[in-house]
Amino acid sequence: MAQSYKSLKEDFVSNLSGGGMSEINWVTAVAPAAVLLWSVLQSRHDFFSHYNLLAFVTDFFLNVAAILSAITVYSSSPVILNSLLVSPAVCLYLLPRRSRTRQKRPAQAPSANGRASAHRDQDIRSTLPDRPFITHYRGSMMVVTCLAILAVDFRVFPRRFAKVETWGTSLMDMGVGSFVFSAGLVSARPILKAQGADRRSSVGASLKAAFRHSLPLLALGLIRLYSIKGLDYAEHVSEYGVHWNFFFTLALLLPLVASLQILPTWFASVDMIALLVSCIFQAVLDSTSVTAYILTAPRYSLISQNREGLISIWGYLSIFLAGQAVGLDILPRTGSKLSRSIFGLHMNRPYTVRLVLWSVWYSMLLFLAVSYKALGLQVSRRLANLPYVLWVSAFNCTQLALFSAVEILVFPGLYSPIDKKLEGQRSKQATSQILAAFNRNGLAIFLLANLLTGLVNLATNTLQAGQGRAMATLVAYASILTIVAMIMHWKNIDLKM
């Protein structure tokens, strides 16, 4: 890559100030709006029950192409795009439901077997249900993340959506934090399973498992580092540092989370730990020279060269724990012995209500953090400071609440069948196959997206590409990612990293 072109590429993604939070909310609202239309088509007309080519193309246009449009050609008018998705969904929802053959319910057990039936019901309630709205949330998050990492290199992608230099908010800044939050969300599942079985791993065993899972991430980080340096690829040094990248951040998070088991059992409120870590980190940023060191210090040693990645890990740890706390709350069945709520207070309410409460809680804290009448702080993804942690947490809780509201509206009674098998069938019918595929092998698809992004940038001058050429490239790129994800999904391939 020519040095002049490399400099142009680096300037294209540097010194940006981002955009407003409200615009980001409208753009990302396209994902739950698209899922709403998908859900109405499925629940009212069984459109995706027989997954043929037409169903696949429709699924792609709704859950991939609509998101691509939101961050490119419809970036200045996301309200219109949302209206184009919600309006037909409302009309279809009001139409009479298509008649279907009702599934026969298993015969009820006679009263003489009441104890066995009660025991069976208890076994069903003790399991962790598959929640389609979480699959839709994580799948959509992965889709927009993968699309943005290539789209940002084209002029069709607004500069206000690219990562900011230091202070401010942008779509891609939210993407990084959402990736970590969603990872924390699903990390609650093995914890809940262990609690349900009355098992507790030792700190040593947890650390050993964490390091084992970190090794593939560390390897991916080294591969990315070697590729960028070896190919003289354009890089944004102030994002993570000279050598650091996002894979290293993910690799370091797992041992840090596992080490928290040394805390006493009475200090078990994960949401409190998340907030405490973030507040302490913010106090360090405000009361010491750490902020000045991150922003202005010369890069003369290995640590100073990678200071953004090394120091911001504490903010990402808080985001991961915030996601884990929400997962511990909403993954169990409502009313089960494993369910909990904000700050450990038991609250027997529907999960959508609890998600709204989480969203309100973090939004209030964010307002206090950024209000000039209170703390007057600014959001910084580069520092991963307290406002950034609160913003990411509030945003993701709101997204989850929207996806869960769609599920409750369109698929009521999804988690109240007679048996687990029937519940699984219902959940599968209520889940987009494309979003399930992106969710199932998210990290592998993210790696493929990084590789394809590098190939596209080496093969073409993205800065000189017009809108038509850029969109054609992005649609082809999105199609490749989707087809690979679907093949892995259909072949039951799970690449755990």
XYZ file of C-alpha atoms in Angstrom:
497
model
C 0.000 0.000 0.000
C 1.462 3.353 -1.037
C 2.463 5.587 1.810
C 0.383 8.523 0.548
C -2.742 6.368 0.250
C -2.095 4.895 3.705
C -1.903 8.416 5.151
C -5.151 9.359 3.444
C -6.835 6.280 4.897
C -5.586 7.073 8.390
C -6.708 10.705 8.102
C -10.127 9.498 6.896
C -10.802 7.780 10.248
C -8.882 10.142 12.562
C -9.781 13.288 14.529
C -13.530 12.680 14.328
C -16.050 14.076 16.825
C -19.016 11.705 16.305
C -22.731 12.527 16.452
C -25.673 12.671 18.819
C -27.030 9.859 20.967
C -30.567 10.361 19.675
C -29.502 9.784 16.067
C -27.698 6.599 17.074
C -30.868 5.438 18.799
C -32.956 6.044 15.664
C -30.457 4.318 13.371
C -30.150 1.246 15.566
C -33.931 1.117 16.099
C -34.062 -0.281 12.553
C -32.953 -3.663 13.950
C -35.946 -4.218 16.302
C -38.239 -2.649 13.669
C -37.033 -5.202 11.107
C -37.500 -8.015 13.629
C -41.022 -6.744 14.269
C -41.901 -7.104 10.559
C -40.178 -10.510 10.428
C -42.092 -11.670 13.507
C -45.468 -10.523 12.158
C -44.840 -12.308 8.844
C -43.983 -15.461 10.759
C -46.672 -15.394 13.438
C -49.550 -14.304 11.179
C -48.642 -15.997 7.902
C -46.052 -18.718 8.676
C -43.853 -17.042 6.068
C -40.562 -18.517 7.326
C -41.798 -21.932 8.503
C -40.824 -23.466 5.159
C -37.413 -21.885 4.726
C -37.092 -21.740 0.951
C -35.162 -19.290 -1.225
C -37.861 -16.614 -0.956
C -37.836 -16.884 2.836
C -34.040 -16.625 2.925
C -33.983 -13.555 0.650
C -36.718 -11.868 2.697
C -34.869 -12.683 5.925
C -31.701 -11.187 4.423
C -33.408 -8.002 3.262
C -35.090 -7.450 6.623
C -32.303 -8.332 9.046
C -29.160 -7.501 7.059
C -29.923 -5.192 4.143
C -32.178 -2.937 6.234
C -29.383 -2.431 8.756
C -26.914 -1.765 5.937
C -29.300 0.845 4.517
C -29.656 2.477 7.941
C -25.922 3.111 8.251
C -25.433 4.222 4.627
C -28.095 5.482 2.200
C -30.752 6.057 4.891
C -28.307 7.429 7.472
C -29.803 10.921 7.218
C -33.411 9.702 7.389
C -33.599 6.737 9.796
C -37.131 7.725 10.855
C -38.353 7.116 7.297
C -36.686 3.700 7.185
C -38.194 2.774 10.540
C -41.603 3.845 9.246
C -41.181 1.717 6.125
C -40.605 -1.295 8.367
C -43.147 -0.644 11.121
C -46.079 0.439 8.900
C -46.443 -2.846 6.978
C -45.879 -4.748 10.223
C -48.836 -2.959 11.817
C -51.042 -3.563 8.774
C -50.165 -7.263 8.624
C -50.675 -7.612 12.352
C -54.211 -6.261 12.063
C -55.107 -8.742 9.304
C -56.744 -12.036 10.324
C -54.290 -14.732 11.309
C -53.680 -17.401 8.703
C -55.359 -20.655 9.712
C -52.946 -23.362 10.725
C -53.048 -26.879 11.990
C -52.904 -26.785 15.740
C -50.252 -28.872 17.407
C -51.674 -31.507 19.663
C -50.775 -30.977 23.252
C -49.555 -33.928 25.232
C -52.315 -35.520 27.247
C -52.627 -34.174 30.782
C -51.540 -36.588 33.472
C -54.345 -37.967 35.651
C -54.729 -36.630 39.144
C -53.212 -39.806 40.573
C -49.949 -38.783 39.010
C -50.132 -35.272 40.372
C -46.798 -35.499 42.135
C -45.019 -36.721 39.027
C -46.614 -33.947 36.983
C -45.601 -31.330 39.564
C -42.072 -32.703 39.589
C -41.959 -32.559 35.795
C -43.223 -28.958 35.798
C -40.564 -28.042 38.337
C -37.889 -29.593 36.107
C -39.155 -27.476 33.193
C -39.137 -24.281 35.284
C -35.642 -24.968 36.572
C -34.174 -24.990 33.062
C -32.939 -21.884 31.292
C -35.226 -21.230 28.314
C -33.946 -20.278 24.882
C -35.065 -16.691 24.482
C -35.468 -15.674 20.802
C -35.329 -11.969 21.623
C -31.783 -12.386 22.988
C -30.778 -14.226 19.807
C -32.265 -11.379 17.755
C -30.495 -8.762 19.873
C -27.087 -10.460 19.667
C -27.492 -11.397 16.009
C -28.450 -7.845 15.007
C -25.575 -6.433 17.043
C -23.163 -8.749 15.213
C -24.625 -7.814 11.822
C -24.242 -4.056 12.348
C -20.731 -4.538 13.785
C -19.558 -6.602 10.819
C -21.127 -4.210 8.314
C -19.661 -1.110 9.931
C -16.036 -2.292 9.980
C -15.974 -2.293 6.166
C -18.515 0.468 5.517
C -16.417 2.941 7.521
C -13.773 2.842 4.760
C -16.260 4.193 2.191
C -17.569 7.735 1.912
C -21.147 6.419 1.853
C -20.702 5.753 5.579
C -21.103 9.093 7.447
C -18.022 10.263 9.333
C -20.172 10.981 12.399
C -20.783 7.216 12.700
C -17.037 6.399 12.805
C -15.113 6.136 16.073
C -14.396 9.482 17.703
C -10.874 10.527 18.497
C -11.318 11.157 22.235
C -14.580 12.762 23.390
C -18.044 12.139 21.988
C -20.390 9.398 20.855
C -20.720 7.489 17.596
C -22.303 4.352 16.187
C -18.997 2.447 16.038
C -18.077 3.487 19.571
C -21.336 1.906 20.683
C -20.590 -1.196 18.602
C -17.414 -1.970 20.525
C -19.098 -1.609 23.892
C -22.160 -3.586 22.792
C -19.946 -6.484 21.730
C -18.529 -6.658 25.261
C -21.928 -6.139 26.929
C -23.516 -8.972 24.935
C -20.580 -11.246 25.794
C -21.200 -10.518 29.463
C -24.922 -11.170 29.005
C -24.454 -14.750 27.784
C -21.647 -15.424 30.273
C -24.404 -15.537 32.904
C -25.775 -18.812 31.489
C -23.006 -21.143 32.785
C -23.106 -19.321 36.131
C -26.839 -19.935 36.437
C -26.453 -23.574 35.424
C -23.816 -24.058 38.114
C -26.032 -22.359 40.697
C -28.972 -24.532 39.712
C -26.837 -27.628 40.248
C -25.406 -26.232 43.525
C -21.895 -26.232 42.075
C -19.230 -23.609 42.681
C -15.852 -23.740 40.972
C -12.731 -22.724 42.836
C -10.902 -19.544 41.870
C -8.019 -21.625 40.527
C -10.274 -23.734 38.317
C -12.071 -20.645 37.015
C -8.812 -18.896 36.209
C -7.517 -21.993 34.446
C -10.648 -22.178 32.288
C -10.489 -18.434 31.597
C -6.878 -18.605 30.424
C -7.736 -21.597 28.235
C -10.537 -19.633 26.541
C -8.269 -16.580 26.238
C -5.612 -18.383 24.213
C -7.573 -18.460 20.912
C -8.396 -14.768 21.328
C -4.753 -14.004 22.007
C -3.785 -15.941 18.875
C -6.310 -13.977 16.802
C -4.919 -10.744 18.185
C -1.382 -11.743 17.209
C -2.530 -12.748 13.718
C -4.257 -9.391 13.265
C -1.176 -7.548 14.568
C 1.145 -9.433 12.198
C -1.193 -8.859 9.244
C -1.471 -5.113 9.818
C 2.263 -4.584 10.332
C 3.314 -6.996 7.599
C 1.005 -5.533 4.947
C 1.662 -1.908 5.989
C -2.090 -1.548 6.470
C -3.625 1.758 7.542
C -4.169 1.877 11.303
C -5.646 4.269 13.858
C -3.039 4.253 16.630
C -5.025 6.263 19.189
C -7.847 3.685 19.071
C -6.077 1.009 21.146
C -2.350 1.698 20.735
C 0.497 0.733 18.439
C 0.225 -3.048 18.886
C -3.000 -3.559 20.818
C -6.315 -4.551 19.234
C -9.802 -5.589 20.303
C -8.943 -9.304 20.413
C -6.340 -8.608 23.106
C -8.977 -6.733 25.128
C -11.351 -9.709 24.931
C -8.555 -12.109 25.879
C -7.636 -10.084 28.970
C -11.241 -9.675 30.138
C -11.861 -13.359 30.862
C -9.117 -13.821 33.521
C -10.094 -10.512 35.137
C -13.712 -11.628 35.451
C -12.676 -15.022 36.825
C -10.415 -13.392 39.423
C -13.431 -11.609 40.936
C -14.398 -14.897 42.579
C -11.963 -14.008 45.368
C -14.580 -11.513 46.592
C -16.567 -12.734 49.614
C -19.875 -14.454 48.914
C -21.869 -11.704 50.657
C -20.553 -9.243 48.059
C -22.288 -11.066 45.224
C -24.177 -8.280 43.455
C -22.508 -8.178 40.047
C -24.176 -4.900 39.085
C -22.749 -3.253 42.198
C -19.274 -4.557 41.336
C -19.607 -3.210 37.788
C -20.604 0.231 39.024
C -17.954 0.240 41.745
C -15.145 -0.663 39.312
C -16.257 2.051 36.895
C -16.570 4.703 39.621
C -13.138 3.903 41.039
C -11.642 4.018 37.539
C -13.309 7.389 36.896
C -11.986 8.711 40.208
C -8.469 7.651 39.158
C -8.903 9.400 35.802
C -10.095 12.601 37.484
C -7.709 12.763 40.431
C -4.444 11.657 38.830
C -2.482 12.291 35.658
C -3.716 9.075 34.009
C -5.988 10.935 31.572
C -3.164 13.232 30.477
C -0.877 10.216 30.168
C -3.323 8.414 27.873
C -3.991 11.453 25.697
C -0.627 13.203 25.428
C 2.276 11.053 26.632
C 4.977 10.106 24.113
C 5.049 6.472 22.992
C 8.557 5.496 24.077
C 8.001 2.042 25.630
C 5.845 -1.016 25.020
C 3.406 0.024 27.761
C 3.150 3.663 26.652
C 2.720 2.566 23.041
C -0.344 0.529 24.014
C -1.649 2.586 26.914
C -5.194 3.000 25.508
C -5.782 -0.728 25.328
C -4.128 -1.531 28.652
C -5.858 1.148 30.724
C -9.310 1.092 29.107
C -9.636 -2.586 30.084
C -11.147 -1.468 33.405
C -13.999 0.262 31.631
C -14.634 -2.768 29.441
C -14.554 -4.961 32.547
C -17.355 -2.823 33.986
C -19.367 -3.164 30.765
C -18.891 -6.945 30.744
C -20.060 -7.192 34.363
C -23.043 -4.927 33.666
C -24.063 -7.274 30.853
C -23.554 -10.280 33.114
C -25.772 -8.727 35.778
C -28.574 -8.234 33.261
C -28.116 -11.812 32.065
C -28.381 -13.147 35.602
C -31.680 -11.278 35.874
C -33.445 -12.086 32.590
C -32.130 -15.522 31.553
C -33.908 -17.553 34.286
C -37.648 -18.129 34.145
C -39.738 -15.511 35.907
C -40.383 -16.606 39.462
C -37.717 -19.328 39.509
C -35.280 -19.634 42.389
C -32.496 -18.334 40.135
C -34.236 -15.096 39.136
C -33.028 -11.826 40.627
C -33.218 -8.141 39.823
C -31.487 -4.817 40.264
C -28.873 -4.863 43.047
C -29.899 -8.354 44.140
C -33.479 -7.369 45.004
C -35.884 -10.124 44.000
C -38.615 -8.827 41.715
C -41.178 -11.234 40.286
C -41.978 -9.156 37.186
C -41.928 -9.982 33.434
C -38.470 -9.710 31.931
C -39.537 -6.826 29.655
C -40.504 -4.785 32.703
C -37.194 -5.595 34.370
C -35.299 -4.578 31.215
C -37.139 -1.256 31.183
C -36.122 -0.739 34.804
C -32.502 -1.525 33.942
C -32.677 0.962 31.055
C -34.200 3.690 33.237
C -31.620 3.066 35.978
C -28.607 3.379 33.690
C -30.153 6.314 31.795
C -30.627 8.209 35.056
C -27.031 7.537 36.063
C -25.844 8.639 32.621
C -27.800 11.878 32.910
C -26.224 12.577 36.293
C -22.758 11.802 34.933
C -22.940 14.085 31.896
C -25.160 16.837 33.304
C -23.331 20.102 33.909
C -25.319 20.519 37.115
C -23.934 17.213 38.399
C -20.595 15.685 37.372
C -20.354 17.270 33.920
C -18.333 14.415 32.409
C -17.952 13.612 28.711
C -18.289 10.221 27.073
C -14.990 8.744 25.910
C -14.640 5.338 24.301
C -10.870 5.850 24.183
C -10.767 6.055 27.988
C -13.762 3.724 28.529
C -14.737 6.108 31.334
C -17.828 6.088 33.552
C -20.150 7.953 31.113
C -19.166 5.528 28.347
C -19.940 2.522 30.566
C -23.318 3.978 31.547
C -24.162 4.914 27.948
C -23.369 1.430 26.639
C -25.344 -0.200 29.463
C -28.391 2.056 29.014
C -28.384 1.602 25.245
C -28.137 -2.188 25.349
C -30.813 -2.526 28.024
C -33.094 -0.379 25.859
C -32.375 -2.514 22.807
C -33.104 -5.667 24.778
C -36.348 -4.149 26.055
C -37.434 -3.338 22.482
C -36.654 -6.838 21.188
C -38.429 -8.432 24.159
C -41.469 -6.166 23.680
C -41.706 -7.330 20.061
C -41.543 -10.941 21.216
C -44.257 -10.533 23.859
C -46.525 -8.651 21.447
C -46.210 -11.029 18.496
C -45.469 -14.351 20.203
C -47.414 -14.285 23.491
C -47.197 -17.333 25.726
C -43.931 -18.463 24.183
C -42.561 -19.711 27.513
C -45.666 -21.415 28.870
C -45.994 -24.750 27.026
C -46.612 -28.180 28.477
C -43.089 -29.491 27.938
C -39.567 -28.395 27.105
C -39.595 -29.975 23.650
C -42.660 -28.018 22.568
C -41.179 -24.845 24.011
C -38.025 -25.425 21.966
C -40.078 -25.860 18.790
C -41.967 -22.638 19.468
C -38.768 -20.728 20.177
C -37.186 -21.989 16.957
C -40.242 -20.893 14.974
C -39.992 -17.446 16.559
C -36.300 -16.960 15.665
C -34.825 -15.578 12.455
C -32.451 -18.160 11.008
C -30.036 -15.516 9.755
C -29.816 -13.766 13.120
C -29.500 -17.155 14.827
C -26.607 -17.983 12.488
C -24.779 -14.714 13.224
C -25.342 -15.225 16.940
C -24.244 -18.866 16.932
C -20.745 -18.287 15.516
C -20.414 -14.571 16.159
C -16.695 -14.410 16.861
C -15.825 -16.608 13.869
C -17.953 -14.420 11.579
C -16.373 -11.317 13.108
C -12.932 -12.744 12.263
C -14.049 -13.469 8.695
C -15.398 -9.921 8.455
C -11.994 -8.559 9.484
C -10.244 -10.692 6.861
C -12.647 -9.668 4.101
C -12.333 -6.014 5.127
C -8.576 -6.264 4.734
C -8.874 -7.928 1.325
C -11.306 -5.284 0.050
C -9.050 -2.462 1.206
C -6.000 -4.029 -0.404
C -7.842 -4.711 -3.661
C -9.630 -1.396 -4.187
C -9.354 2.303 -3.404
C -12.356 2.710 -1.122
C -11.908 6.475 -0.821
C -12.558 6.979 -4.529
C -15.522 4.619 -4.740
C -18.828 6.279 -5.580
C -22.068 5.439 -3.814
C -23.130 2.811 -6.353
C -19.815 0.964 -6.295
C -19.596 1.210 -2.515
C -23.088 -0.206 -1.989
C -22.477 -3.027 -4.471
C -19.307 -3.961 -2.612
C -21.039 -3.806 0.762
C -24.016 -5.897 -0.408
C -21.652 -8.536 -1.815
C -19.659 -8.494 1.436
C -22.830 -8.820 3.531
C -24.039 -11.665 1.310
C -20.793 -13.606 1.734
C -20.888 -13.230 5.522
C -24.539 -14.295 5.625
C -24.048 -17.336 3.385
C -21.037 -18.531 5.386
C -22.915 -18.025 8.656
C -25.939 -19.913 7.322
C -23.857 -22.819 6.028
C -22.227 -23.165 9.441
C -25.663 -22.957 11.057
C -27.237 -25.582 8.802
C -24.235 -27.897 9.203
C -24.408 -27.494 13.018
C -20.856 -26.153 13.112
C -19.987 -24.376 16.353
C -16.608 -22.640 16.435
C -16.119 -21.713 20.082
C -13.275 -19.273 20.691
